[in-house]
Every structure is written in structure tokens, then in C-alpha cells.
Amino acid sequence: MASFEFSVRYQEGEDPSAHWSDKVTLPKAWQQSSCDRLLRYLVDVYNKAKPDMPQLKAEACHLSNEADKPNSRSEALGSENVIADVIAPLDTIFIKLGETIERTAWRCTAMNLEVHVPVAHQDLLSLRAAVDANDTEALQKAVESAGVASPYDMLVAEADVKDEEGRICGTEWHSVGGRFAWASDLEGDGGDMGAKVTLADYARRRGADRIIALIELTDKCAAPLLASSRGRAAEDIETSAQGMAGKMKELNSQLQASLKSQQQN
């Protein structure tokens, strides 16, 4: 039977005897289960492994997907999230005290699960600038220009490296998070995988709350940022783009109204 493996840890409190870590191997079919099911399972495993310690209650705990640099993260997982969306093989999952949230918009970016989508470098810079400015209207325009289908796709652009005389001497590869790989006569070959992130991940890294709220709103409405343009006629693409542009404007208006209402309260 196919399976997937990850690490689990409990390190709450100052008593080291209550701390616990283990490797977990589950049937691959579990990847389509909810994080709530996984939380209850892991809490039960902990309680059996630590019978002399105060027993944990699933209702008072939540799961967190965490990692150190260069891909540092600490993402609280929601009870309704599907495991495959937020836990990749070999990830490290922590059991934390505190009630769980309903869901998170964050998605794991396992290398073997990434969807790489080539975009123009200028479009990538526009997307990055919109997130940096926390500007949902600018994001809408950049998304339409780049033809972004999902904020969880890995958008990748190539750029030429030029020497002082303007001659091409190499290539750089960029994601929304910046340059993540290069090969040139000036610097040699190198990489920075911490800069290789999706649009959704970059928004969270930058703390762009308006952008994050818009992404979460599209998730709840089951609406893509822009319908995919792969393998479709030009007329279909134009019609779809116009329709999704209207959807983006509608969602953006809802977001602005919600933020205004929160400020007034």
C-alpha cells in the first residue's frame, strides 16, 4: 500500500519529559482526509506514548507546519483543510496548545507537487510590486496581464544577465519572491530556494493583509484568480478573462466594503 511519511513533535511547556517526537507513516489515502482527523489521531498517539503525562485533548490543540531557514515557516493548519494541501512528505508537524482555526489559505509547496507556470519577467515584477504595496487593485491588473490561474502556482520568469557593456552573459530565474537561481559568467552558478515562493506564500511573507484576504475570499467562493488559458482558443480566453475580471472586481469590492466596515466598528 502506498504511504507518505512526515515528522511530528510536541514541545509545549518547560517539562522535557512531556516533549515528544516521532516519525509518522500513514496510508496515502489519508492525504485526502481533513486535518481534524489527523489531529485527533496524533493526539491519541501522543497520549498512548506519554501515559504518565497530562493527557491532551484534541479540542484544545491544533497542528502547525513548521520549518527552519531557508524555508522558514510556522503555519497553523485548519480543521477543514485537506492534508494533501498543507502537509508534504517529510514535513515537520507540531502539536500546539490552543483551539484550531477553521481553515488556512496557505498551501505547502512540495517540490514534486509544484505547478510551474512561465510568465513574463515584467508581469512578475508587477505582481511583486502589487503585493509589496498591499494593493488589491494593482494585483487585479497584474493578474489579468500575467494570466494567473491560481495563487498557488509557482510563477517563474527567466531574465538575461548582462555585463557592463550590455552583452548577455548568463540567465537568472525569478519567482514572485525574487531571484532563486542563476548561471552567469559574472557569478557562476547559484541558488536561493528561500526566494522561490508562490504568490500566496509571498503575500503571507510580506504580511499583505488585503492581498491575503482577497485570496481567502476567492478560495471560499471557489473562484480562480483568472481562468486558465492553457490549450484554449483566443476567443474563449478573452471571454473567460473578461468574466473573471468582473469576478475579481466584485470580490475586490466585497473586500473593500468588509475592511471599511471593520474600521468603522
XYZ file of C-alpha atoms in Angstrom:
265
model
C 0.000 0.000 0.000
C 1.331 3.470 -0.921
C 2.156 5.659 2.063
C 3.600 9.026 2.991
C 5.819 9.980 5.919
C 6.360 13.103 7.982
C 7.652 14.049 11.428
C 5.520 15.063 14.394
C 6.591 16.900 17.541
C 5.102 18.130 20.800
C 7.283 20.666 22.621
C 4.796 22.688 24.660
C 5.724 23.679 28.211
C 9.068 23.580 30.021
C 8.903 19.957 31.194
C 11.179 17.981 28.815
C 9.607 14.706 29.915
C 6.354 15.838 28.278
C 8.048 16.593 24.984
C 7.756 14.050 22.200
C 8.777 13.454 18.608
C 8.212 10.616 16.177
C 8.055 9.643 12.513
C 4.561 9.064 11.198
C 3.774 6.849 8.215
C 0.182 6.860 7.009
C -1.625 5.332 4.022
C -1.504 7.722 1.077
C -5.304 7.738 1.053
C -5.113 9.793 4.249
C -3.865 12.743 2.192
C -7.457 13.397 1.173
C -8.662 13.415 4.793
C -9.158 16.505 6.930
C -6.547 17.895 9.311
C -9.108 17.442 12.076
C -8.922 13.668 11.582
C -5.121 13.827 11.647
C -5.085 15.982 14.786
C -7.282 13.517 16.671
C -5.110 10.622 15.532
C -1.852 12.311 16.581
C -3.242 13.372 19.948
C -4.279 9.769 20.581
C -0.786 8.545 19.609
C 0.811 11.097 21.964
C -1.441 10.136 24.882
C -0.552 6.460 24.438
C 3.164 7.298 24.171
C 3.014 9.503 27.305
C 0.519 7.775 29.657
C 2.091 9.352 32.762
C 1.788 12.899 31.393
C -1.359 15.069 31.461
C -3.452 13.782 28.591
C -4.034 16.091 25.641
C -7.489 16.853 24.298
C -7.871 17.310 20.564
C -10.410 20.100 21.105
C -7.754 22.151 22.901
C -4.973 21.625 20.342
C -4.101 22.452 16.761
C -1.489 21.420 14.205
C 1.261 23.638 12.803
C 3.525 23.021 9.800
C 6.943 24.444 10.716
C 10.435 24.624 9.233
C 13.708 26.432 9.846
C 15.632 28.528 7.317
C 15.988 28.785 4.383
C 12.303 27.865 4.013
C 11.268 29.070 7.459
C 7.568 28.913 8.237
C 5.108 28.427 11.086
C 1.676 27.800 9.599
C -1.322 26.920 11.784
C -3.446 24.322 9.963
C -7.229 24.473 9.923
C -9.522 21.623 10.897
C -11.210 21.677 7.471
C -8.008 21.791 5.422
C -7.246 18.719 3.324
C -3.989 17.100 4.453
C -2.504 16.980 0.935
C -2.885 20.755 0.605
C -0.946 21.658 3.748
C 1.390 18.745 4.554
C 4.029 17.468 2.148
C 6.066 14.285 2.598
C 8.918 14.761 5.120
C 7.395 17.959 6.583
C 7.568 18.552 10.353
C 4.197 18.946 12.080
C 3.851 20.295 15.617
C 1.004 19.636 18.031
C 0.313 23.002 19.685
C -1.923 24.050 22.527
C -4.820 26.307 21.579
C -8.000 25.744 19.602
C -7.695 25.124 15.890
C -8.814 27.551 13.213
C -11.364 26.500 10.606
C -9.021 26.713 7.614
C -5.911 28.388 6.284
C -5.289 29.738 2.778
C -1.647 28.668 2.980
C -0.611 25.685 0.850
C 2.507 23.564 1.035
C 4.856 23.744 -1.937
C 6.450 20.316 -2.107
C 8.981 20.310 -4.925
C 7.377 17.293 -6.585
C 3.913 18.847 -6.371
C 4.738 22.326 -7.675
C 2.967 23.547 -10.777
C 5.478 25.728 -12.641
C 3.932 28.394 -14.849
C 6.165 30.564 -17.065
C 5.294 34.281 -17.119
C 6.936 37.406 -18.497
C 9.501 38.921 -16.148
C 7.776 42.321 -16.230
C 4.458 40.714 -15.250
C 6.222 39.005 -12.351
C 7.649 42.346 -11.200
C 4.155 43.877 -11.375
C 2.719 41.070 -9.222
C 5.534 41.522 -6.702
C 5.023 45.298 -6.596
C 1.274 44.865 -6.018
C 1.904 42.557 -3.046
C 4.629 44.843 -1.659
C 2.165 47.748 -1.807
C -0.681 45.583 -0.428
C -2.736 46.953 -3.350
C -5.584 44.674 -4.451
C -6.492 46.827 -7.462
C -2.914 46.713 -8.740
C -2.911 42.954 -8.121
C -6.079 42.600 -10.189
C -4.427 44.343 -13.139
C -1.211 42.343 -12.774
C -3.134 39.061 -12.536
C -5.056 39.865 -15.723
C -1.864 40.808 -17.567
C 0.044 37.697 -16.467
C -2.917 35.318 -16.904
C -2.522 33.884 -13.409
C -4.808 30.881 -12.863
C -4.013 30.185 -9.210
C -2.128 31.992 -6.417
C -0.674 28.577 -5.522
C 1.052 28.027 -8.879
C 4.816 28.579 -8.953
C 5.184 31.501 -11.349
C 8.636 31.500 -12.953
C 10.338 34.008 -15.253
C 13.712 33.994 -16.979
C 15.838 37.130 -17.294
C 19.091 37.752 -19.113
C 22.201 38.703 -17.156
C 24.244 41.399 -18.888
C 27.773 42.611 -18.304
C 28.854 46.257 -18.086
C 28.914 46.517 -21.868
C 25.390 45.195 -22.193
C 26.328 41.781 -23.509
C 24.316 38.761 -22.352
C 26.493 36.609 -20.121
C 24.024 34.402 -18.322
C 20.493 33.725 -17.122
C 18.528 34.311 -13.910
C 15.325 32.604 -12.808
C 12.804 34.507 -10.697
C 9.639 33.756 -8.739
C 7.369 36.356 -7.125
C 9.747 36.232 -4.151
C 12.783 37.237 -6.235
C 15.776 35.602 -7.888
C 16.059 31.959 -6.842
C 18.645 30.611 -9.331
C 21.316 31.958 -11.646
C 24.013 30.864 -14.064
C 26.354 33.512 -15.418
C 29.945 34.298 -16.189
C 29.843 37.027 -13.553
C 28.614 34.993 -10.552
C 28.850 31.399 -11.647
C 26.009 29.041 -10.760
C 23.959 29.502 -7.615
C 20.559 29.405 -5.989
C 18.420 30.725 -3.139
C 15.467 28.391 -2.637
C 14.097 30.658 0.076
C 13.199 33.122 -2.690
C 11.214 30.511 -4.629
C 7.649 31.059 -3.418
C 4.122 31.228 -4.790
C 2.054 34.399 -4.931
C 0.069 33.262 -1.867
C 3.230 32.453 0.092
C 4.818 35.797 -0.802
C 1.732 37.701 0.338
C 1.898 35.960 3.703
C 5.643 36.569 3.965
C 5.109 40.282 3.338
C 2.142 40.484 5.706
C -0.030 41.884 2.902
C -3.332 41.515 4.739
C -5.531 42.897 1.944
C -3.975 40.565 -0.629
C -4.291 37.600 1.745
C -7.943 38.461 2.421
C -8.648 38.591 -1.322
C -7.007 35.192 -1.864
C -9.006 33.704 1.022
C -12.182 35.205 -0.416
C -11.547 33.615 -3.813
C -10.905 30.297 -2.024
C -14.249 30.475 -0.201
C -16.044 31.365 -3.428
C -14.190 28.579 -5.270
C -13.237 31.173 -7.871
C -9.838 31.187 -9.606
C -7.941 34.458 -9.803
C -8.194 34.029 -13.573
C -9.427 31.120 -15.643
C -6.585 29.024 -17.065
C -5.520 29.877 -20.609
C -3.832 26.584 -21.384
C -4.963 24.922 -24.616
C -7.895 27.229 -25.368
C -8.957 29.339 -28.322
C -8.247 33.059 -28.261
C -11.979 33.858 -28.204
C -12.519 31.575 -25.223
C -9.578 33.122 -23.373
C -10.849 36.663 -23.979
C -14.364 35.784 -22.859
C -13.097 33.997 -19.767
C -10.705 36.803 -18.891
C -13.480 39.370 -19.158
C -15.735 37.235 -16.961
C -13.063 36.684 -14.326
C -12.094 40.356 -14.446
C -15.654 41.105 -13.426
C -15.437 38.472 -10.678
C -12.195 39.994 -9.407
C -13.779 43.455 -9.311
C -16.780 42.056 -7.459
C -14.586 40.251 -4.902
C -12.394 43.323 -4.547
C -15.472 45.468 -3.856
C -16.645 42.972 -1.233
C -13.227 43.034 0.388
C -13.078 46.837 0.474
C -16.583 47.020 1.980
C -15.637 44.441 4.626
C -12.430 46.303 5.564
C -14.321 49.616 5.741
C -16.949 48.054 7.987
C -14.243 46.668 10.307
C -12.590 50.098 10.561
C -15.908 51.766 11.451
C -16.547 49.196 14.183
